[in-house]
């Protein structure tokens, strides 16, 4: 499988979505569940008795989630050129930069940075 084929397939899984594409559906479900579980974890961390008992587990879950969301963000930036195939005038870098300044991409980046920065500076 060529790199272009891999990129196109990842774009189909992450962006395009189809009701018949089981991998795309499962990926969406997985990411939505991970987001919901992160929200629940943040809420549970505010309860001192629970946090004191499971602080290590919360940390591990947060780090694993952050890595998953970082990989997802990087893959979305990488596959962004698949959405701009008909406009051959734009360079791949320009297309990716245009994607990175969309609201969904900015929100994803901020969410990833909020998890990565504490790992780096802790």
CSV table of C-alpha atoms in Angstrom, one decimal:
chain,number,residue,atom,x,y,z
A,1,UNK,CA,0.0,0.0,0.0
A,2,UNK,CA,1.4,3.4,-1.0
A,3,UNK,CA,1.7,6.3,1.4
A,4,UNK,CA,-0.9,8.2,-0.6
A,5,UNK,CA,-3.4,5.3,-0.2
A,6,UNK,CA,-2.7,5.1,3.5
A,7,UNK,CA,-3.3,8.9,3.9
A,8,UNK,CA,-6.5,8.7,1.9
A,9,UNK,CA,-7.8,5.8,4.0
A,10,UNK,CA,-7.0,7.6,7.2
A,11,UNK,CA,-8.8,10.7,5.9
A,12,UNK,CA,-11.8,8.5,5.2
A,13,UNK,CA,-11.7,7.1,8.7
A,14,UNK,CA,-11.0,10.4,10.5
A,15,UNK,CA,-12.8,13.0,8.4
A,16,UNK,CA,-15.1,11.8,5.7
A,17,UNK,CA,-17.0,9.2,7.5
A,18,UNK,CA,-19.6,6.9,6.0
A,19,UNK,CA,-22.5,5.0,7.5
A,20,UNK,CA,-21.1,1.8,5.8
A,21,UNK,CA,-17.5,2.3,6.9
A,22,UNK,CA,-17.3,0.3,10.2
A,23,UNK,CA,-13.8,1.4,11.0
A,24,UNK,CA,-14.8,5.0,10.7
A,25,UNK,CA,-17.8,4.5,12.9
A,26,UNK,CA,-15.8,2.6,15.5
A,27,UNK,CA,-13.2,5.3,15.5
A,28,UNK,CA,-15.8,8.0,16.0
A,29,UNK,CA,-17.4,6.0,18.8
A,30,UNK,CA,-14.0,5.4,20.4
A,31,UNK,CA,-13.0,9.1,20.3
A,32,UNK,CA,-16.4,10.2,21.6
A,33,UNK,CA,-16.2,7.7,24.5
A,34,UNK,CA,-12.7,8.8,25.3
A,35,UNK,CA,-13.8,12.5,25.4
A,36,UNK,CA,-16.8,11.6,27.7
A,37,UNK,CA,-14.5,9.5,30.0
A,38,UNK,CA,-12.1,12.4,30.2
A,39,UNK,CA,-14.9,14.7,31.3
A,40,UNK,CA,-16.0,12.2,33.9
A,41,UNK,CA,-12.4,11.8,35.1
A,42,UNK,CA,-12.0,15.6,35.5
A,43,UNK,CA,-15.3,15.7,37.5
A,44,UNK,CA,-14.2,12.8,39.7
A,45,UNK,CA,-10.8,14.4,40.3
A,46,UNK,CA,-12.6,17.2,42.1
A,47,UNK,CA,-13.8,14.9,44.8
A,48,UNK,CA,-10.9,14.7,47.2
A,49,UNK,CA,-11.7,11.2,48.6
A,50,UNK,CA,-11.8,9.7,45.1
A,51,UNK,CA,-8.8,11.7,43.9
A,52,UNK,CA,-6.7,10.7,46.9
A,53,UNK,CA,-7.5,7.0,46.3
A,54,UNK,CA,-7.0,7.0,42.5
A,55,UNK,CA,-4.6,9.9,41.7
A,56,UNK,CA,-2.1,7.6,40.0
A,57,UNK,CA,-4.8,6.0,37.8
A,58,UNK,CA,-6.2,9.5,36.9
A,59,UNK,CA,-2.6,10.5,35.9
A,60,UNK,CA,-2.1,7.4,33.7
A,61,UNK,CA,-5.5,7.8,32.1
A,62,UNK,CA,-4.8,11.5,31.4
A,63,UNK,CA,-1.4,10.8,29.8
A,64,UNK,CA,-2.7,7.9,27.6
A,65,UNK,CA,-5.6,10.1,26.5
A,66,UNK,CA,-3.3,13.0,25.7
A,67,UNK,CA,-1.1,10.8,23.6
A,68,UNK,CA,-4.1,9.4,21.7
A,69,UNK,CA,-5.5,12.9,21.1
A,70,UNK,CA,-2.0,14.1,20.0
A,71,UNK,CA,-1.7,11.2,17.5
A,72,UNK,CA,-5.3,12.0,16.2
A,73,UNK,CA,-4.4,15.7,15.8
A,74,UNK,CA,-1.2,14.9,13.9
A,75,UNK,CA,-3.0,12.5,11.6
A,76,UNK,CA,-5.8,15.0,10.9
A,77,UNK,CA,-3.2,17.6,9.9
A,78,UNK,CA,-1.4,15.0,7.7
A,79,UNK,CA,-4.6,13.9,5.9
A,80,UNK,CA,-6.0,17.4,5.5
A,81,UNK,CA,-4.6,17.5,1.9
A,82,UNK,CA,-7.1,14.8,0.9
A,83,UNK,CA,-9.9,17.3,1.4
A,84,UNK,CA,-8.3,19.7,-1.1
A,85,UNK,CA,-7.4,17.4,-3.9
A,86,UNK,CA,-9.3,19.3,-6.6
A,87,UNK,CA,-7.4,22.5,-5.9
A,88,UNK,CA,-4.0,21.6,-7.2
A,89,UNK,CA,-2.6,25.1,-6.9
A,90,UNK,CA,-2.2,25.0,-3.1
A,91,UNK,CA,0.9,23.4,-1.7
A,92,UNK,CA,0.5,20.6,0.8
A,93,UNK,CA,1.9,22.9,3.5
A,94,UNK,CA,-0.6,25.7,2.7
A,95,UNK,CA,-3.5,23.2,2.8
A,96,UNK,CA,-2.4,21.8,6.2
A,97,UNK,CA,-1.9,25.3,7.6
A,98,UNK,CA,-5.4,26.3,6.4
A,99,UNK,CA,-6.7,23.3,8.2
A,100,UNK,CA,-4.8,24.1,11.4
A,101,UNK,CA,-6.5,27.5,11.6
A,102,UNK,CA,-10.0,26.1,11.4
A,103,UNK,CA,-12.0,26.2,14.7
A,104,UNK,CA,-12.2,22.4,15.1
A,105,UNK,CA,-8.4,22.1,14.6
A,106,UNK,CA,-7.7,25.0,17.0
A,107,UNK,CA,-9.9,23.5,19.7
A,108,UNK,CA,-8.2,20.1,19.2
A,109,UNK,CA,-4.8,21.7,19.5
A,110,UNK,CA,-5.7,23.6,22.6
A,111,UNK,CA,-7.1,20.4,24.2
A,112,UNK,CA,-3.9,18.5,23.3
A,113,UNK,CA,-1.6,21.3,24.5
A,114,UNK,CA,-3.5,21.4,27.9
A,115,UNK,CA,-2.5,17.8,28.4
A,116,UNK,CA,1.0,17.9,26.9
A,117,UNK,CA,2.3,21.1,28.6
A,118,UNK,CA,1.9,19.7,32.2
A,119,UNK,CA,3.8,16.5,31.0
A,120,UNK,CA,6.7,18.6,29.7
A,121,UNK,CA,6.9,21.1,32.5
A,122,UNK,CA,6.1,18.8,35.5
